Short mmCIF file of C-alpha atoms in Angstrom, two decimals:
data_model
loop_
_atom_site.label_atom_id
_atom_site.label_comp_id
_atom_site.label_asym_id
_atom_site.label_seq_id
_atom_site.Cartn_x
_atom_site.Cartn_y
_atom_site.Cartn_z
CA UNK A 1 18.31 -27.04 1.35
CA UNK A 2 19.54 -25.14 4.44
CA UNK A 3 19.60 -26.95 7.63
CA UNK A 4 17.59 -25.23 10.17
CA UNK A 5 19.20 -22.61 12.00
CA UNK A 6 19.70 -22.81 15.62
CA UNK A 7 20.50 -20.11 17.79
CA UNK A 8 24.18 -19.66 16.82
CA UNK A 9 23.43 -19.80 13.39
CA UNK A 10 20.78 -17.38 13.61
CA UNK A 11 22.87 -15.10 15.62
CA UNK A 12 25.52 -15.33 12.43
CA UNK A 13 22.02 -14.51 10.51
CA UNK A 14 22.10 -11.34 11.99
CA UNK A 15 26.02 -10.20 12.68
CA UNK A 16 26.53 -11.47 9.11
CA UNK A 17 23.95 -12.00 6.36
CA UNK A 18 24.30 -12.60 2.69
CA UNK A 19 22.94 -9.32 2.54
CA UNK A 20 25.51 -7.39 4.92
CA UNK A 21 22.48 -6.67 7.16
CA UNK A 22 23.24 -6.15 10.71
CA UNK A 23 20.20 -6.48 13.27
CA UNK A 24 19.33 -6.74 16.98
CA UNK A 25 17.92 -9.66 17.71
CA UNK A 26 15.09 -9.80 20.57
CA UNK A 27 15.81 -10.59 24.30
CA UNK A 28 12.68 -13.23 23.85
CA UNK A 29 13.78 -14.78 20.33
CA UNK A 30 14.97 -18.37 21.93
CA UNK A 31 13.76 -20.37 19.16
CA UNK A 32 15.13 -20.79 15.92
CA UNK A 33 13.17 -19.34 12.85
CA UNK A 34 12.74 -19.73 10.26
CA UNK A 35 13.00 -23.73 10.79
CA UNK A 36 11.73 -24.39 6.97
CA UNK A 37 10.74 -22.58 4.08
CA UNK A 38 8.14 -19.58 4.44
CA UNK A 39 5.27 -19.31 2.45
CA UNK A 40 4.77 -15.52 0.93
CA UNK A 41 0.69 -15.29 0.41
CA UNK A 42 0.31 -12.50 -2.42
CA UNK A 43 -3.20 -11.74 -3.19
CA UNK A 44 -2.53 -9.88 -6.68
CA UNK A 45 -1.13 -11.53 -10.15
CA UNK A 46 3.01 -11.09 -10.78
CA UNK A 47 3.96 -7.63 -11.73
CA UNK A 48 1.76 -5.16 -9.45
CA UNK A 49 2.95 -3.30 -6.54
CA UNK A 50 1.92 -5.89 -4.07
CA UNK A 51 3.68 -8.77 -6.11
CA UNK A 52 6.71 -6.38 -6.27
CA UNK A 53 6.81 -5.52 -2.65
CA UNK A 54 6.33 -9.17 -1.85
CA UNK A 55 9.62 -10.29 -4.08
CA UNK A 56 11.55 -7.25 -3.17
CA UNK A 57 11.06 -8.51 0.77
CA UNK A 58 11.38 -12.45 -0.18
CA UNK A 59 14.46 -11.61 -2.27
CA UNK A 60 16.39 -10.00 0.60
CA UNK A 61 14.69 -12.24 3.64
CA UNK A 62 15.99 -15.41 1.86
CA UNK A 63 19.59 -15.30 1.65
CA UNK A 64 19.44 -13.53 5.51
CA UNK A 65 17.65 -15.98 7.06
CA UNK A 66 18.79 -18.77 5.55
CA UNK A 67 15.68 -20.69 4.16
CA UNK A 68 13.81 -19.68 0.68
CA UNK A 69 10.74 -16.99 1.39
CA UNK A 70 8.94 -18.28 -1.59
CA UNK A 71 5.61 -15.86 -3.09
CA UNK A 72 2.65 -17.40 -3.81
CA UNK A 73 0.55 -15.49 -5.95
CA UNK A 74 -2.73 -16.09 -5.01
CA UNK A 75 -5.07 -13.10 -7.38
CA UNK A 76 -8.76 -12.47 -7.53
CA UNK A 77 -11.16 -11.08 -5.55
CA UNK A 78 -9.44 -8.00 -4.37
CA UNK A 79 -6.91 -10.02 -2.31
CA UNK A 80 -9.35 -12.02 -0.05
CA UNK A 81 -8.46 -15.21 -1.42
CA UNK A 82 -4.54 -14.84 -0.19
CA UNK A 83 -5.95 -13.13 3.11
CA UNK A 84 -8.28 -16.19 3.72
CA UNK A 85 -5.48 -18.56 3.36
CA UNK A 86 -2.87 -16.89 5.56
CA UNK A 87 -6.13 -16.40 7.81
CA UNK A 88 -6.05 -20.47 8.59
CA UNK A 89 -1.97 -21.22 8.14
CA UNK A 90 -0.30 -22.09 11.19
CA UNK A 91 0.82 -18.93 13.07
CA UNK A 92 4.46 -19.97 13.38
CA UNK A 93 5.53 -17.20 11.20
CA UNK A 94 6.41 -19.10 8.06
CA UNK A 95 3.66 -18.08 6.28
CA UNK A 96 3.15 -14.04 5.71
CA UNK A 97 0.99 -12.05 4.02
CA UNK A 98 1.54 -9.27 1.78
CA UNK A 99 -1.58 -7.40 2.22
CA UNK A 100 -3.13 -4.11 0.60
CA UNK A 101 -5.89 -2.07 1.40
CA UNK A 102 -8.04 -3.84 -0.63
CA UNK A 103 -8.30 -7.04 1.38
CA UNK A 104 -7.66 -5.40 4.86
CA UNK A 105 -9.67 -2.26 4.84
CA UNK A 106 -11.80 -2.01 1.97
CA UNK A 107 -13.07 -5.66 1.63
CA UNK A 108 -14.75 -5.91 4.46
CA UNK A 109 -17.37 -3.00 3.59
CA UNK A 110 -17.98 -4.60 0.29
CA UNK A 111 -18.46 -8.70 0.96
CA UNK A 112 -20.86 -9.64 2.98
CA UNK A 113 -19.30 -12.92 4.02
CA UNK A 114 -15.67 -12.76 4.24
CA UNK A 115 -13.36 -15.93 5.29
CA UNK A 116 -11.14 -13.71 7.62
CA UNK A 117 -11.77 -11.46 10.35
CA UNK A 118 -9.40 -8.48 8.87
CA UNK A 119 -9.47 -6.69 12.46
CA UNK A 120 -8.86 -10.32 14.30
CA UNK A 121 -7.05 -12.55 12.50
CA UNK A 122 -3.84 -11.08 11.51
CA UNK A 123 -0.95 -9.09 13.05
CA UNK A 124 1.02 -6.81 11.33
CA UNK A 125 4.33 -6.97 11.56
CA UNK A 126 5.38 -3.88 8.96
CA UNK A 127 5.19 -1.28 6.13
CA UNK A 128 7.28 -2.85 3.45
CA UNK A 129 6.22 0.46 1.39
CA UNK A 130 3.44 2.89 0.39
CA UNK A 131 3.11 5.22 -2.98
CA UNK A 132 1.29 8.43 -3.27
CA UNK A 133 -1.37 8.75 -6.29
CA UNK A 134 -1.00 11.70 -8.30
CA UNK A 135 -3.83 13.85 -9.21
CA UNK A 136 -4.11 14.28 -12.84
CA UNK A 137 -6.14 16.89 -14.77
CA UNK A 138 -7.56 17.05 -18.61
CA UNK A 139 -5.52 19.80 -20.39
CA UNK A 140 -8.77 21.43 -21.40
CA UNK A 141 -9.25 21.90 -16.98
CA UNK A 142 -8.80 25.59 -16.18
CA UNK A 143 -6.09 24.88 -13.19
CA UNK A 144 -2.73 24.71 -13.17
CA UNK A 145 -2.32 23.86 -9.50
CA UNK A 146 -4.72 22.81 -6.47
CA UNK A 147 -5.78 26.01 -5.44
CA UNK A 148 -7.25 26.58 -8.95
CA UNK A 149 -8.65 23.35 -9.01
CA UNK A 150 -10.22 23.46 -6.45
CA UNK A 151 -12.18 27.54 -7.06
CA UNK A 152 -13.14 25.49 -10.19
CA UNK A 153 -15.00 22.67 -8.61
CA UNK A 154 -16.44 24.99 -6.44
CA UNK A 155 -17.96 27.59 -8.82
CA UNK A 156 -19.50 24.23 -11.21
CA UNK A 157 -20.35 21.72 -7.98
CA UNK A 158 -20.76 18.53 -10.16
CA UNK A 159 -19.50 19.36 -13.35
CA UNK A 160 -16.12 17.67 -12.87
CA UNK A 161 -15.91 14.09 -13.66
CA UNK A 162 -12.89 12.11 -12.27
CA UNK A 163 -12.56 8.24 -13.39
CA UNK A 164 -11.71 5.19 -11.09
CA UNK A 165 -10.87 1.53 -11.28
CA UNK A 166 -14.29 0.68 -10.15
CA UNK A 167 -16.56 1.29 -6.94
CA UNK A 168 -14.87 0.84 -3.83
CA UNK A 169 -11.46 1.18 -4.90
CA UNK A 170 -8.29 3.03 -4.31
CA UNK A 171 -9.06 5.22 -6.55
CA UNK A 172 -12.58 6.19 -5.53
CA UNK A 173 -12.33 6.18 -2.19
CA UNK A 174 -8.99 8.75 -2.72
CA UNK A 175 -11.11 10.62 -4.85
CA UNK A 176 -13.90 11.40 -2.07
CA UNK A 177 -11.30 11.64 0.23
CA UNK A 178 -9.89 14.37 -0.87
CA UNK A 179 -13.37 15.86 -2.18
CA UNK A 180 -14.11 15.73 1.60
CA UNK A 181 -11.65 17.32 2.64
CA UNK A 182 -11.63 20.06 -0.23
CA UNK A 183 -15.51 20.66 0.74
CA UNK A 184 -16.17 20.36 -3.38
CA UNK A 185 -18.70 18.02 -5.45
CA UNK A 186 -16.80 15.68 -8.26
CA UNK A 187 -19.07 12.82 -10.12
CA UNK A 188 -17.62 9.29 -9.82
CA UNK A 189 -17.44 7.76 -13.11
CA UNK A 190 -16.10 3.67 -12.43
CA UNK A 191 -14.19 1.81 -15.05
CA UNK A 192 -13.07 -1.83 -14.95
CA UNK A 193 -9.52 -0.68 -13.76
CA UNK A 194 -7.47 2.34 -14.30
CA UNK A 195 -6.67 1.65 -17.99
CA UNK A 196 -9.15 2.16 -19.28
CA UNK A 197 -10.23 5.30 -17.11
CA UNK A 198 -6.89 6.30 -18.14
CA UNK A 199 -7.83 6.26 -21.86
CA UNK A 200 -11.13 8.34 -21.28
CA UNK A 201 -8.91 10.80 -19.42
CA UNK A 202 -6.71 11.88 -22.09
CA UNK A 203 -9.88 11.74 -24.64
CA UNK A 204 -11.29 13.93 -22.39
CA UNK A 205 -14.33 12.42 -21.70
CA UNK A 206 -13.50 12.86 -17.89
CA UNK A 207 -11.34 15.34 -16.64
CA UNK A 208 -9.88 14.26 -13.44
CA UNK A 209 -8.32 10.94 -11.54
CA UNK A 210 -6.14 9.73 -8.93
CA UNK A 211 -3.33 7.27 -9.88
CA UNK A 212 -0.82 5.63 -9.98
CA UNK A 213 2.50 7.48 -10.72
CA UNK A 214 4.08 4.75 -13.21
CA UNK A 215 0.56 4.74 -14.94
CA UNK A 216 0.59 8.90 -15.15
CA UNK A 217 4.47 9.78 -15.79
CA UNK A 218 4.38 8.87 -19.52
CA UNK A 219 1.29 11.47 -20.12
CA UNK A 220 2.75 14.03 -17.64
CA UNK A 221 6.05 14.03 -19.73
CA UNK A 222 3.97 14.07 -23.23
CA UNK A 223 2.07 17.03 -21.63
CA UNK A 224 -1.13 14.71 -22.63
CA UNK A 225 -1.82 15.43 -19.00
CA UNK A 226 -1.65 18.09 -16.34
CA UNK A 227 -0.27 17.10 -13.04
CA UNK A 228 -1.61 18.93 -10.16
CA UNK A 229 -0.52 17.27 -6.74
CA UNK A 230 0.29 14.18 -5.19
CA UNK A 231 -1.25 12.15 -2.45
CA UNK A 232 1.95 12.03 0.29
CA UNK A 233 3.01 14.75 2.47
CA UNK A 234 6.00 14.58 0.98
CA UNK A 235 7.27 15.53 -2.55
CA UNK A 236 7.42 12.76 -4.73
CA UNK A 237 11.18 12.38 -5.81
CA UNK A 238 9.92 11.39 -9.90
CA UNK A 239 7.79 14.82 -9.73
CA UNK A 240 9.79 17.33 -7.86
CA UNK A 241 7.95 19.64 -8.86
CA UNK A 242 4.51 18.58 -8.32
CA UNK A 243 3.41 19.89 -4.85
CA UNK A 244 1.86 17.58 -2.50
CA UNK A 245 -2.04 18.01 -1.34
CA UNK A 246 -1.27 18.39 2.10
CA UNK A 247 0.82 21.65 1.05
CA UNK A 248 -2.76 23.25 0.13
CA UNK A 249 -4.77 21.08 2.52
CA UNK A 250 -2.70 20.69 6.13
CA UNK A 251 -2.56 16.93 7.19
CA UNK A 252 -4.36 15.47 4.08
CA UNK A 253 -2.71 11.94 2.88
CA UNK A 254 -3.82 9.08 1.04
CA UNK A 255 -1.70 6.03 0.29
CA UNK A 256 -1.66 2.75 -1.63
CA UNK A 257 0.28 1.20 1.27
CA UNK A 258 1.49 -2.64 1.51
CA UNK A 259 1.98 -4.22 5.36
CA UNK A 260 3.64 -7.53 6.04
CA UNK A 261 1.05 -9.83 8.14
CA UNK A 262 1.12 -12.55 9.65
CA UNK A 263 -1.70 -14.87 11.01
CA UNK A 264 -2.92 -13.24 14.60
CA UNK A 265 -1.17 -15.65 17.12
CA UNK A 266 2.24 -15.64 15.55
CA UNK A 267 4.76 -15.51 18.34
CA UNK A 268 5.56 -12.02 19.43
CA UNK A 269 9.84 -12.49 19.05
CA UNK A 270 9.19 -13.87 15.06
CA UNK A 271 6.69 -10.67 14.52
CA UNK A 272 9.59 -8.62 15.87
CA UNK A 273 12.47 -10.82 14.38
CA UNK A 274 11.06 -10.08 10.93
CA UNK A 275 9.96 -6.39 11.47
CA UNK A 276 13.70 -5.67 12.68
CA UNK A 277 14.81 -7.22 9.75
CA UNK A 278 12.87 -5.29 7.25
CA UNK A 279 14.06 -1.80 8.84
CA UNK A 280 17.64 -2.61 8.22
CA UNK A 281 17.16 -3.98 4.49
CA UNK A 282 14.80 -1.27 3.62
CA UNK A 283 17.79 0.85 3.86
CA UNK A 284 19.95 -0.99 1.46
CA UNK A 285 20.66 1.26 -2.22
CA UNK A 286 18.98 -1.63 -3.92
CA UNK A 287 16.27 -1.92 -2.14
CA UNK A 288 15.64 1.76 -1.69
CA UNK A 289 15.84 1.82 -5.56
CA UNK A 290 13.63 -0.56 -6.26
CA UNK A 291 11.17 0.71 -3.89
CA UNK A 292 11.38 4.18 -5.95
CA UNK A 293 11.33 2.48 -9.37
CA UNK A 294 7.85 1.80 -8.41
CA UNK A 295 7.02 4.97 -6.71
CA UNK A 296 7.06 3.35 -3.58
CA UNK A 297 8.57 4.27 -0.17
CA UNK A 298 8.42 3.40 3.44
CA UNK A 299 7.51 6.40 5.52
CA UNK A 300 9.53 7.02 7.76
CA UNK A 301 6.93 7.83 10.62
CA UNK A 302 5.07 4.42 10.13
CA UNK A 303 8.92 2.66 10.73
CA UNK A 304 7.65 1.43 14.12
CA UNK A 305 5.07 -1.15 14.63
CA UNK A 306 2.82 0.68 17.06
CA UNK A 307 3.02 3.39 13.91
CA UNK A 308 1.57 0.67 11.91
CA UNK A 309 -1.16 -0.38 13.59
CA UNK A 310 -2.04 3.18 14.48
CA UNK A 311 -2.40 3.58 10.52
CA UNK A 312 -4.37 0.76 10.46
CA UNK A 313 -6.64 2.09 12.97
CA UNK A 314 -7.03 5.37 11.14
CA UNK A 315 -7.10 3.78 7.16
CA UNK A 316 -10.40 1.35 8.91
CA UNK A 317 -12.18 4.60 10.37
CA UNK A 318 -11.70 6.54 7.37
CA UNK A 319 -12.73 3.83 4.79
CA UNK A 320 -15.95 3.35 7.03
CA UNK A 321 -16.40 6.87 7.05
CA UNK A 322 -16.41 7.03 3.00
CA UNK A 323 -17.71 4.21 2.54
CA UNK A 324 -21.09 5.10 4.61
CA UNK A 325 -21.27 8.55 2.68
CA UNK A 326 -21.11 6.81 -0.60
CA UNK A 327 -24.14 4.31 0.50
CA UNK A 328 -22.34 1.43 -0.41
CA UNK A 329 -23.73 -1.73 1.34
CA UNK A 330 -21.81 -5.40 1.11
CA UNK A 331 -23.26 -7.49 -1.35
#
């Protein structure tokens, strides 16, 4: 076990870490952190996009810090367990949660009694990533691109079914996002997770959904499925090709995005200490390809913290937006 740093040491942290990662460190950092080893709350099972981001950050924080970041996967309940125990850890900064729409955004429209305050009791500290969902048509859909698409749901309001992973998720509340924003009706049909939504896709029984892009690539490449847009304003570097929605419709974005939290009164120099940190590894080949192994990225406008919460903001509004035109009430 590492002895805790002091402030020589952690200036050697970050002139000279095991990852060759240079950073500033802030005029108010005088204490040493991390002093012991930092818990990593993940509220998703191992292998997801959340579990990934959380590794991918605790595998290039521990060697440059100099004590283990260790994940703890804590699944169920769309990520509210994990948020409800980073909620009551000691804000010292060594514990961190990875945290998803889910159980930051969404959540909080859907259970009635939460264990958190998701607007009070955390601070977020940054965007380890976000990944675009790609839009995904039937081949028996007459549209080859959005513009086409979107005549078609037009001229039959209702006749286009698009699949989900269940109400109030990602997926559905993309879905009506973007059907918003199109001005065109679709007809929600909600699975118990994308697989199977998936499967009724390419049988046809639906004909549209928003997903993920390592779920979609192997049907876009067997021409089983259509690909039509994705969800980023920028290209997606797997699908070149594949314009993005905001190309068609100005400003429109939707992301499955994953912040690093910590528990509200953290000190201000660890929040910053740690979100320095992350904008110099992010840049690292390695990192940067394991980020777009998963389809996942870290935008370059939300590098800033102030970006952060400002998405934040925006992602709450929205979601409350959706979520009172789809009449859904916390249960």
């Amino acid at each position: 076990m590492p002895s805790t740093p002091n402030r020589r040491q952690t200036l050697q942290w970050l002139g000279a870490s095991a990852a060759g990662i240079a950073l500033p460190l802030p005029a108010a950092f005088a204490q040493a952190f991390p002093s012991k080893p930092v818990r990593v709350l993940v509220g998703a099972a191992p292998g997801g996009p959340a579990d990934f981001m959380g590794r991918a950050f605790s595998d290039a924080a521990s060697p440059a810090l100099g004590q283990p970041f260790v994940v703890d996967n804590k699944p169920g309940a769309t990520g509210t367990i994990a948020a409800g125990m980073a909620a009551k850890a000691p804000a010292d900064g060594h514990t961190l949660l990875i945290g998803a729409p889910g159980a930051i955004v969404v959540a909080p429209h859907l259970i009635a009694k939460l264990d958190y305050d998701a607007d009070k009791d955390f601070t977020p500290i940054t965007m380890l990533g976000a990944g675009a969902f790609v839009l995904v048509v039937h081949p028996s859909v007459p549209a080859n691109n959005l513009a086409e698409l979107i005549a078609h749901a037009k001229a039959k309001p209702g006749a286009l079914n698009y699949g989900s992973g269940g109400n109030g998720s990602s997926g559905q509340l993309c879905s009506e996002s973007f059907a918003t924003r199109a001005g065109v009706d679709l007809t929600h049909v909600p699975y118990k997770g994308d697989g199977p939504a998936v499967n009724d896709l390419l049988a046809g029984q639906i004909q549209l959904m928003f997903t993920a892009p390592n779920v979609a690539m192997p049907h876009i490449k067997s021409g089983r499925l259509k690909a039509i847009a994705v969800t980023s304003h920028e290209r997606m570097g797997a699908l070149p090709e594949v314009p993005s929605v905001h190309e068609a419709l100005p400003d429109f974005e939707y992301l499955g995005w994953i912040v690093l939290f910590a528990p509200a009164a953290t000190p201000a120099p660890v929040v910053d200490a740690l979100a320095a940190f992350w904008a110099q590894a992010r840049n690292q080949s390695a990192i940067k390809s394991k980020l777009e192994g998963l389809g996942m990225y870290p935008p370059a406008r939300y590098a800033s913290r102030e970006a952060v919460v400002g998405m934040l903001r925006a992602e709450k509004t929205r979601t409350a937006q959706l979520v009172k035109k789809l009449g859904i009430t916390p249960t």
